[in-house]
mmCIF file of C-alpha atoms in Angstrom:
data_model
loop_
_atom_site.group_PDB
_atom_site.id
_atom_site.type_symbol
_atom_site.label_atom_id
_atom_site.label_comp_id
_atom_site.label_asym_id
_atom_site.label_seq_id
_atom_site.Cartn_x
_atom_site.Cartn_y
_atom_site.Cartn_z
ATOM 1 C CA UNK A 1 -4.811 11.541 9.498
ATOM 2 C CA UNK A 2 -6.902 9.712 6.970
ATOM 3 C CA UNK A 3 -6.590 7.390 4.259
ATOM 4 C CA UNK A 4 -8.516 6.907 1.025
ATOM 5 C CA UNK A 5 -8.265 3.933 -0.678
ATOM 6 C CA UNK A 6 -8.439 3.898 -4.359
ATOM 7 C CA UNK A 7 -8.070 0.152 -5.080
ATOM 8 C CA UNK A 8 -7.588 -3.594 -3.439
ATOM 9 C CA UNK A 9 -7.559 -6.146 -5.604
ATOM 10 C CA UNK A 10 -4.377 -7.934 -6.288
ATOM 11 C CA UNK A 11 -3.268 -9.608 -9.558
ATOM 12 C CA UNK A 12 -4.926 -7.225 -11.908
ATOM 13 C CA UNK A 13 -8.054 -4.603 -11.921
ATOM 14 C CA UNK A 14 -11.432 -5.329 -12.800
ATOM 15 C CA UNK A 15 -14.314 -3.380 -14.194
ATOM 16 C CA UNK A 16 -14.934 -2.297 -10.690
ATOM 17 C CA UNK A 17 -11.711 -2.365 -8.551
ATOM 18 C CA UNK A 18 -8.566 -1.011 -8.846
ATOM 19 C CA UNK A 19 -5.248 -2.374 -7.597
ATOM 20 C CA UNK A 20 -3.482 -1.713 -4.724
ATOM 21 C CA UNK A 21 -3.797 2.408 -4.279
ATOM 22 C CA UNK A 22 -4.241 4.443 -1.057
ATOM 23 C CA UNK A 23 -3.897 7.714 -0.211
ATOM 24 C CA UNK A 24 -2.904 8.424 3.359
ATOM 25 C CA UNK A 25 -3.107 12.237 4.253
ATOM 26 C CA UNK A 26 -2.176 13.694 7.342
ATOM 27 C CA UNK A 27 -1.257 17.720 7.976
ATOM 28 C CA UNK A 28 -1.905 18.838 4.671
ATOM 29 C CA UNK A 29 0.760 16.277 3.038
ATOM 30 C CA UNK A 30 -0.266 13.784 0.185
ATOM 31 C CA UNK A 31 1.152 10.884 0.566
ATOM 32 C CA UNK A 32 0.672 8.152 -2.363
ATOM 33 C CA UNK A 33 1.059 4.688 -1.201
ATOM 34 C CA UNK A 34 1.128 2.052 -3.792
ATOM 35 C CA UNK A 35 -0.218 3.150 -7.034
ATOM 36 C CA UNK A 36 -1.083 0.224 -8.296
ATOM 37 C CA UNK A 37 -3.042 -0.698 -11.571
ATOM 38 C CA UNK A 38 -5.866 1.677 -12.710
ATOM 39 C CA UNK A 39 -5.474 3.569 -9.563
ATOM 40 C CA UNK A 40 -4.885 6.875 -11.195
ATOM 41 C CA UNK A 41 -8.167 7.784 -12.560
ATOM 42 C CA UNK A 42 -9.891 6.539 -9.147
ATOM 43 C CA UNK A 43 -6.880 9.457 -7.547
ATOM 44 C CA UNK A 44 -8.038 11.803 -9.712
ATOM 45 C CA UNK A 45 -11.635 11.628 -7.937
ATOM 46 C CA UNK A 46 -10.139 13.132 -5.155
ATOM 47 C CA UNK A 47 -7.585 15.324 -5.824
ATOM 48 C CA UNK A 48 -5.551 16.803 -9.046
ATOM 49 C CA UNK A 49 -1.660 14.711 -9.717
ATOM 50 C CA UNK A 50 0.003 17.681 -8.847
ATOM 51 C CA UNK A 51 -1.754 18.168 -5.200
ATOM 52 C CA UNK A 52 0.633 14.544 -4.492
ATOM 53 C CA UNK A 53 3.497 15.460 -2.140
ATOM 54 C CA UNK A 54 5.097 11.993 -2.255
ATOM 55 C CA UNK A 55 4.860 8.474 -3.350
ATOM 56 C CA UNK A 56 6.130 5.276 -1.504
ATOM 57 C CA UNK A 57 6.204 2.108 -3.164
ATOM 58 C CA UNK A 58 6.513 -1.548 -0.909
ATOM 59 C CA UNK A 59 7.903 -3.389 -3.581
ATOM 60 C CA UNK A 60 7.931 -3.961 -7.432
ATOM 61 C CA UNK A 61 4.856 -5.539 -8.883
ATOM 62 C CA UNK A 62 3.166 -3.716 -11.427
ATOM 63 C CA UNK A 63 -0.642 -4.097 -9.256
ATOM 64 C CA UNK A 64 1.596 -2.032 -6.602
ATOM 65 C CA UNK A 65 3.005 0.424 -8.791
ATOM 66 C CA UNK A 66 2.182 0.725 -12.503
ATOM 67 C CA UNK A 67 0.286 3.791 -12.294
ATOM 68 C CA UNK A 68 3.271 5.532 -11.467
ATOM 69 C CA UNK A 69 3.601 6.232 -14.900
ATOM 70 C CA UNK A 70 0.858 8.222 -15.888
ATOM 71 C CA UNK A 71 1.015 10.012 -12.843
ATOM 72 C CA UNK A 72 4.318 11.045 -13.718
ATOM 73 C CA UNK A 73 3.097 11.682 -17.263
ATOM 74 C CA UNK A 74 0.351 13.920 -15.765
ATOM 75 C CA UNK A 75 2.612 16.037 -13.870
ATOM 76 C CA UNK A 76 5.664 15.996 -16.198
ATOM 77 C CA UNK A 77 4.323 17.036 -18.962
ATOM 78 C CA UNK A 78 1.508 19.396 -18.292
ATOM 79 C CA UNK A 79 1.967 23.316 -19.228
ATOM 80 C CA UNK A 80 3.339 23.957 -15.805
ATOM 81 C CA UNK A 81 4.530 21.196 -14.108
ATOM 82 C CA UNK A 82 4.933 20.965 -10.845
ATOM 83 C CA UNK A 83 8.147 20.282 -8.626
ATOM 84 C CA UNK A 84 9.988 16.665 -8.862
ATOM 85 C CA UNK A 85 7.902 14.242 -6.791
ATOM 86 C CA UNK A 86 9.744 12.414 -4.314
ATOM 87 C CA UNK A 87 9.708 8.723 -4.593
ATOM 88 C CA UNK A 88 10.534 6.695 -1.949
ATOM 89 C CA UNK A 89 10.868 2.552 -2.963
ATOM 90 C CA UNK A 90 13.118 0.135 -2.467
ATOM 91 C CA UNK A 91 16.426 -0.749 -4.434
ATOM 92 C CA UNK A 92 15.285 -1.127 -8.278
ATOM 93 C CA UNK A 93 11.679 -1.399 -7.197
ATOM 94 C CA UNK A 94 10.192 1.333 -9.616
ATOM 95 C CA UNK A 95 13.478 0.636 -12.126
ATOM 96 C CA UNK A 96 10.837 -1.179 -14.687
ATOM 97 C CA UNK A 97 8.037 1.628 -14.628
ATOM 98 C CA UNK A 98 10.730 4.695 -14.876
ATOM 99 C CA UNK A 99 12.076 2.726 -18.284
ATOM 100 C CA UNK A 100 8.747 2.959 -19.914
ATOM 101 C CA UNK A 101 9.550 5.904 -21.647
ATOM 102 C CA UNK A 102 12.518 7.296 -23.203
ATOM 103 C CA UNK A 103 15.787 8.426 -20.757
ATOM 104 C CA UNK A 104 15.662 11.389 -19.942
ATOM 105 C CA UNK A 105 11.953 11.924 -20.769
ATOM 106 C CA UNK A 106 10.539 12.327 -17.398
ATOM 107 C CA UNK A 107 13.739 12.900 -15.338
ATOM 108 C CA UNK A 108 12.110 16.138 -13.986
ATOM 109 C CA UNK A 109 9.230 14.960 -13.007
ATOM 110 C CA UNK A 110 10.474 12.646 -10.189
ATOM 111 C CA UNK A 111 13.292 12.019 -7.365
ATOM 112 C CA UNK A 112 13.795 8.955 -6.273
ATOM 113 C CA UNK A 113 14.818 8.249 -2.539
ATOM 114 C CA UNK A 114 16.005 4.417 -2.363
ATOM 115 C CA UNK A 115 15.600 2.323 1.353
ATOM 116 C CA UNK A 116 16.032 -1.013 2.173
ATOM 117 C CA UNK A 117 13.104 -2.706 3.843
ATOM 118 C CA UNK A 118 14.374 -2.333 7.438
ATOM 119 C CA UNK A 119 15.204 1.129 7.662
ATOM 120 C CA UNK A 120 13.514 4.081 9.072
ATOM 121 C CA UNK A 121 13.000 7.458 7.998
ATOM 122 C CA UNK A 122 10.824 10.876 8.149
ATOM 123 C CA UNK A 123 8.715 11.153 5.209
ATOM 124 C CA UNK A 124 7.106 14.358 5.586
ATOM 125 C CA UNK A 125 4.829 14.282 8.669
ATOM 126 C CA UNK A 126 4.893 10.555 8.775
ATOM 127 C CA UNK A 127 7.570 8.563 10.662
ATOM 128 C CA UNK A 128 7.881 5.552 8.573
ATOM 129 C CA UNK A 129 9.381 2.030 9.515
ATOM 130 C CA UNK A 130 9.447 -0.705 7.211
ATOM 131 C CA UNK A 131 10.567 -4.089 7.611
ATOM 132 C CA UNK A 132 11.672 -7.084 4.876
ATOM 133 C CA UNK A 133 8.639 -9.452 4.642
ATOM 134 C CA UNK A 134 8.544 -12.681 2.429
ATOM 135 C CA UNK A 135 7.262 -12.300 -1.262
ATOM 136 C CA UNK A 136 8.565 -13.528 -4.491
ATOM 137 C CA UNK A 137 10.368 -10.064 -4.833
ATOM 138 C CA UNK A 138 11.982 -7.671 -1.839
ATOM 139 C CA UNK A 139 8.487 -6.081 0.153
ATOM 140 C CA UNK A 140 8.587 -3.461 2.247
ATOM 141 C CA UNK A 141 6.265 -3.755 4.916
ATOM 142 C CA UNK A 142 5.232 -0.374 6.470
ATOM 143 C CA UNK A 143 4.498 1.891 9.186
ATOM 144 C CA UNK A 144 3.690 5.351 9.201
ATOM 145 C CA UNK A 145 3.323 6.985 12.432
ATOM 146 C CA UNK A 146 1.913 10.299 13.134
ATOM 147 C CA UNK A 147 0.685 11.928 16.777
ATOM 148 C CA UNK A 148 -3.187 11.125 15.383
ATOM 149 C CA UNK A 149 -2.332 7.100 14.876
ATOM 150 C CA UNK A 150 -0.288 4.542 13.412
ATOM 151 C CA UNK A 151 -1.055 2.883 9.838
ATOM 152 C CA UNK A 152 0.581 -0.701 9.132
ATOM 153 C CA UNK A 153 0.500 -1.949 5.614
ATOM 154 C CA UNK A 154 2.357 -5.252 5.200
ATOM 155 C CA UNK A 155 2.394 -4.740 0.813
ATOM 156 C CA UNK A 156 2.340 -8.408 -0.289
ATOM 157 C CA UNK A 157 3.754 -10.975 2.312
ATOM 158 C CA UNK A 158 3.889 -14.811 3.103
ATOM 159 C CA UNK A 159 3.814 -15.962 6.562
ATOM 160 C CA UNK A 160 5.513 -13.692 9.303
ATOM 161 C CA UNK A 161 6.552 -12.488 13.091
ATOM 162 C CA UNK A 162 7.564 -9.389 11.593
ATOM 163 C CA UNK A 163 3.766 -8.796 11.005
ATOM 164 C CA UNK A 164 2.842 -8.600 14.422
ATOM 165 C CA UNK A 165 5.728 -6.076 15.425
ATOM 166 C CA UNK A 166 4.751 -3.938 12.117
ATOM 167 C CA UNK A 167 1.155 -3.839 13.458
ATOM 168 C CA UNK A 168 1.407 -3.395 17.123
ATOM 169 C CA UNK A 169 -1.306 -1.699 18.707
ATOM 170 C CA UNK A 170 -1.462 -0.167 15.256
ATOM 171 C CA UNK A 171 -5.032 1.563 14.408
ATOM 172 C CA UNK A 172 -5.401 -0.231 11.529
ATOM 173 C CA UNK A 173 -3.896 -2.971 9.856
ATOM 174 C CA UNK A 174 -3.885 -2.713 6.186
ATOM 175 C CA UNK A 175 -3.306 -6.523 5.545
ATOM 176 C CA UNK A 176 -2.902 -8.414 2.349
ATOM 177 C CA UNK A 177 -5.449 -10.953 2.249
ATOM 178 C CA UNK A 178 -5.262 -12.565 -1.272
ATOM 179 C CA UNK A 179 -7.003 -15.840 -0.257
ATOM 180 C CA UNK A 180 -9.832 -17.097 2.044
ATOM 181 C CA UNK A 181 -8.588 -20.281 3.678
ATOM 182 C CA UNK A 182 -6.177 -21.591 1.942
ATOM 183 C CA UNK A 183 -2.707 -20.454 -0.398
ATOM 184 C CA UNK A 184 -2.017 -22.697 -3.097
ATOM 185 C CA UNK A 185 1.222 -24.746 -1.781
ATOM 186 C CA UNK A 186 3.600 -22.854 -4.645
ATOM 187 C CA UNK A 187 2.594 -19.241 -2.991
ATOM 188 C CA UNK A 188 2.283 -20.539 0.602
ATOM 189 C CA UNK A 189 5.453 -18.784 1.309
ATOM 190 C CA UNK A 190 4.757 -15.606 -0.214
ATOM 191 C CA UNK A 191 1.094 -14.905 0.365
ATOM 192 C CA UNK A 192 -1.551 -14.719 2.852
ATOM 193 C CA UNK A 193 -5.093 -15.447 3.785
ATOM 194 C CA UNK A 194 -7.868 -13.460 5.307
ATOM 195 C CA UNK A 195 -7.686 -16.002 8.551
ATOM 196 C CA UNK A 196 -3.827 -15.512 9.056
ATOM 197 C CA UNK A 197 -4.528 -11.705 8.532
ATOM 198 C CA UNK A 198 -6.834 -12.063 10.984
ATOM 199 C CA UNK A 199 -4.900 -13.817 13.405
ATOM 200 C CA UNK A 200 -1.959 -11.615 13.057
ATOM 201 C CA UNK A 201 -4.192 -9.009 13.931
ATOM 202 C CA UNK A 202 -5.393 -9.661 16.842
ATOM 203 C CA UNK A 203 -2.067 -11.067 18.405
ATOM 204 C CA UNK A 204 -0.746 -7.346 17.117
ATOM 205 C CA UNK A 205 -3.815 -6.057 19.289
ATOM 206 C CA UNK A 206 -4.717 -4.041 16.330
ATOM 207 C CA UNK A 207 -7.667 -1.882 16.889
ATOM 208 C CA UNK A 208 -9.112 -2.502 13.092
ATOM 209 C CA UNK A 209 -8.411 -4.764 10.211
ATOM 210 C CA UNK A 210 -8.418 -3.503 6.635
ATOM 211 C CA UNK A 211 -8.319 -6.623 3.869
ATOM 212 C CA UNK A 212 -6.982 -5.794 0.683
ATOM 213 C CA UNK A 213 -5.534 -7.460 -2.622
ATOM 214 C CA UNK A 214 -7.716 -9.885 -2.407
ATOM 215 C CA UNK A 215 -7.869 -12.604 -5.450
ATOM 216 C CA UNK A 216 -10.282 -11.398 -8.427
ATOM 217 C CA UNK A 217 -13.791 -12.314 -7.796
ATOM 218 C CA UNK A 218 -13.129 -12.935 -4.035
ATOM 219 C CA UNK A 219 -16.783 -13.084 -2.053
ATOM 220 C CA UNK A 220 -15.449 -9.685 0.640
ATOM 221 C CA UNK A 221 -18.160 -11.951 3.031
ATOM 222 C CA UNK A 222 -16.235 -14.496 3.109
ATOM 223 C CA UNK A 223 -12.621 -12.727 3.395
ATOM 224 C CA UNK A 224 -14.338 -10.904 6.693
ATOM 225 C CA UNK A 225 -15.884 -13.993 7.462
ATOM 226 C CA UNK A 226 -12.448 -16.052 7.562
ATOM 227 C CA UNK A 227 -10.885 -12.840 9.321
ATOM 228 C CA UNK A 228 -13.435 -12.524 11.879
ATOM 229 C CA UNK A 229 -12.624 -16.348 13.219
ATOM 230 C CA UNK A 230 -9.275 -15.235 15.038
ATOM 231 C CA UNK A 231 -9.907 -11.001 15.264
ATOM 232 C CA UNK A 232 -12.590 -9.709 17.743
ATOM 233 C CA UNK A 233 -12.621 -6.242 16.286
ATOM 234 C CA UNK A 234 -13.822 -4.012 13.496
ATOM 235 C CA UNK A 235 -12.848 -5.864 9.814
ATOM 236 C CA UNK A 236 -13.223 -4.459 6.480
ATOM 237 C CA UNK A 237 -12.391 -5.092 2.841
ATOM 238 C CA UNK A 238 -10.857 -2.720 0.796
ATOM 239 C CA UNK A 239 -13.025 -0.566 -1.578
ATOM 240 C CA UNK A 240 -12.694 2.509 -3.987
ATOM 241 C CA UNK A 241 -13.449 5.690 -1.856
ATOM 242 C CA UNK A 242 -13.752 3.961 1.351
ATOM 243 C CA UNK A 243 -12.336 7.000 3.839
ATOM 244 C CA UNK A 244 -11.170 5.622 7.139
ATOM 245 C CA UNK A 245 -10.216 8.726 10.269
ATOM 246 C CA UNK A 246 -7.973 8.083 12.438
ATOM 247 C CA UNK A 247 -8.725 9.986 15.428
ATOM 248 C CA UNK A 248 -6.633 8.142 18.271
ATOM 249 C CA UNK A 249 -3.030 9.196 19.597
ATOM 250 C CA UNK A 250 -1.103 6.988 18.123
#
């Protein structure tokens, strides 16, 4: 198993970041997680829209899953397109970017396969688990499990246990880390910072921490830096065309 990532920053995408993209492949399968803002072209680096077996979506914010669109443009539309990509997300997550265009337009192109955060279920090679955690719309955070390790990506979240039981001796923590230090007291709830990523890491016993959607303009030193003051083990940040193996038994 491996995963690409294609963007990290949250909010919006700069001249060199993309949102929230990554593609996690394991077994031949595909799997699009979160194709955020401005993620498609940084896809299409790697692979062609119609080599995607499957997208999952944690929750509704257009820097988690605006690029859905084009992608579905790209594959609906072409000469010969391919089979309906499934689309797993939860309830009325994706409702806003499948209205973009006329009804009816792209109904081919897609299937959609609703869950609600808590529920588990086979996505092709992956087992995936997802649990509710606290943002200002329904997040799904999520593990996918395979026999070569376990991936935990907590989407955008406030303040939780759940993280720690999503992340459990996972390989890698994908964390949202959209501040430093500090949230500002109106998204305290709803968002976290690279020290409580941290943290949450290591009482998960993670084996490696992975920062993302971090705030435009965010110093990545100082996100690993904050990290690094409650987890002991490998931290990163989030770029285009990082490529991280998992090679464990996870």
């Amino acid at each position: 198993m491996h995963l690409t990532v294609l963007g990290g920053c949250g909010a919006w995408p700069t001249a060199e970041q993309a949102c929230s993209g990554y593609l996690v492949e394991h077994a031949g399968f595909r799997l699009l997680l979160d194709p955020g803002y401005a993620t498609l072209p940084r896809l299409l680096r790697h692979t062609t829209v119609d080599a995607i077996d499957a997208v999952l979506v944690s929750h509704g914010h257009p820097d988690h899953c605006a690029d859905l669109n084009p992608l579905l443009r790209a594959r609906g539309l072409s000469d010969a397109p391919p089979p309906a990509l499934p689309v797993y997300a939860p309830h009325g997550a994706v409702d806003a970017v499948l209205a973009l265009d006329r009804p009816g337009m792209l109904a081919g192109a897609y299937r959609r396969h609703e869950f609600r955060p808590g529920d588990r279920f086979a996505l092709g090679p992956f087992m995936a688990d997802t649990w509710l955690l606290p943002h200002f719309v329904p997040n799904a955070g999520i593990r996918l499990t395979t026999p070569e390790g376990v991936l935990a990506y907590t989407g955008d979240t406030g303040p939780s246990p759940d993280i720690v039981h999503l992340a459990r001796d996972a390989d890698l923590l994908l964390s949202e880390a959209t501040y430093v230090h500090r949230v500002p007291t109106a998204d305290a709830p709803y968002l976290l910072t690279a020290r409580l990523a941290g943290h949450y890491a290591e009482r998960a016993g993670a084996a490696r921490l992975l920062l993302t959607h971090l705030w435009p303009g965010t110093d990545p030193a100082a996100a690993t830096g904050a990290a690094a003051e409650a987890f002991g083990h490998p931290i990163g940040v989030a770029a285009p065309d990082l490529v991280i193996h998992f090679r464990g038994a996870g």
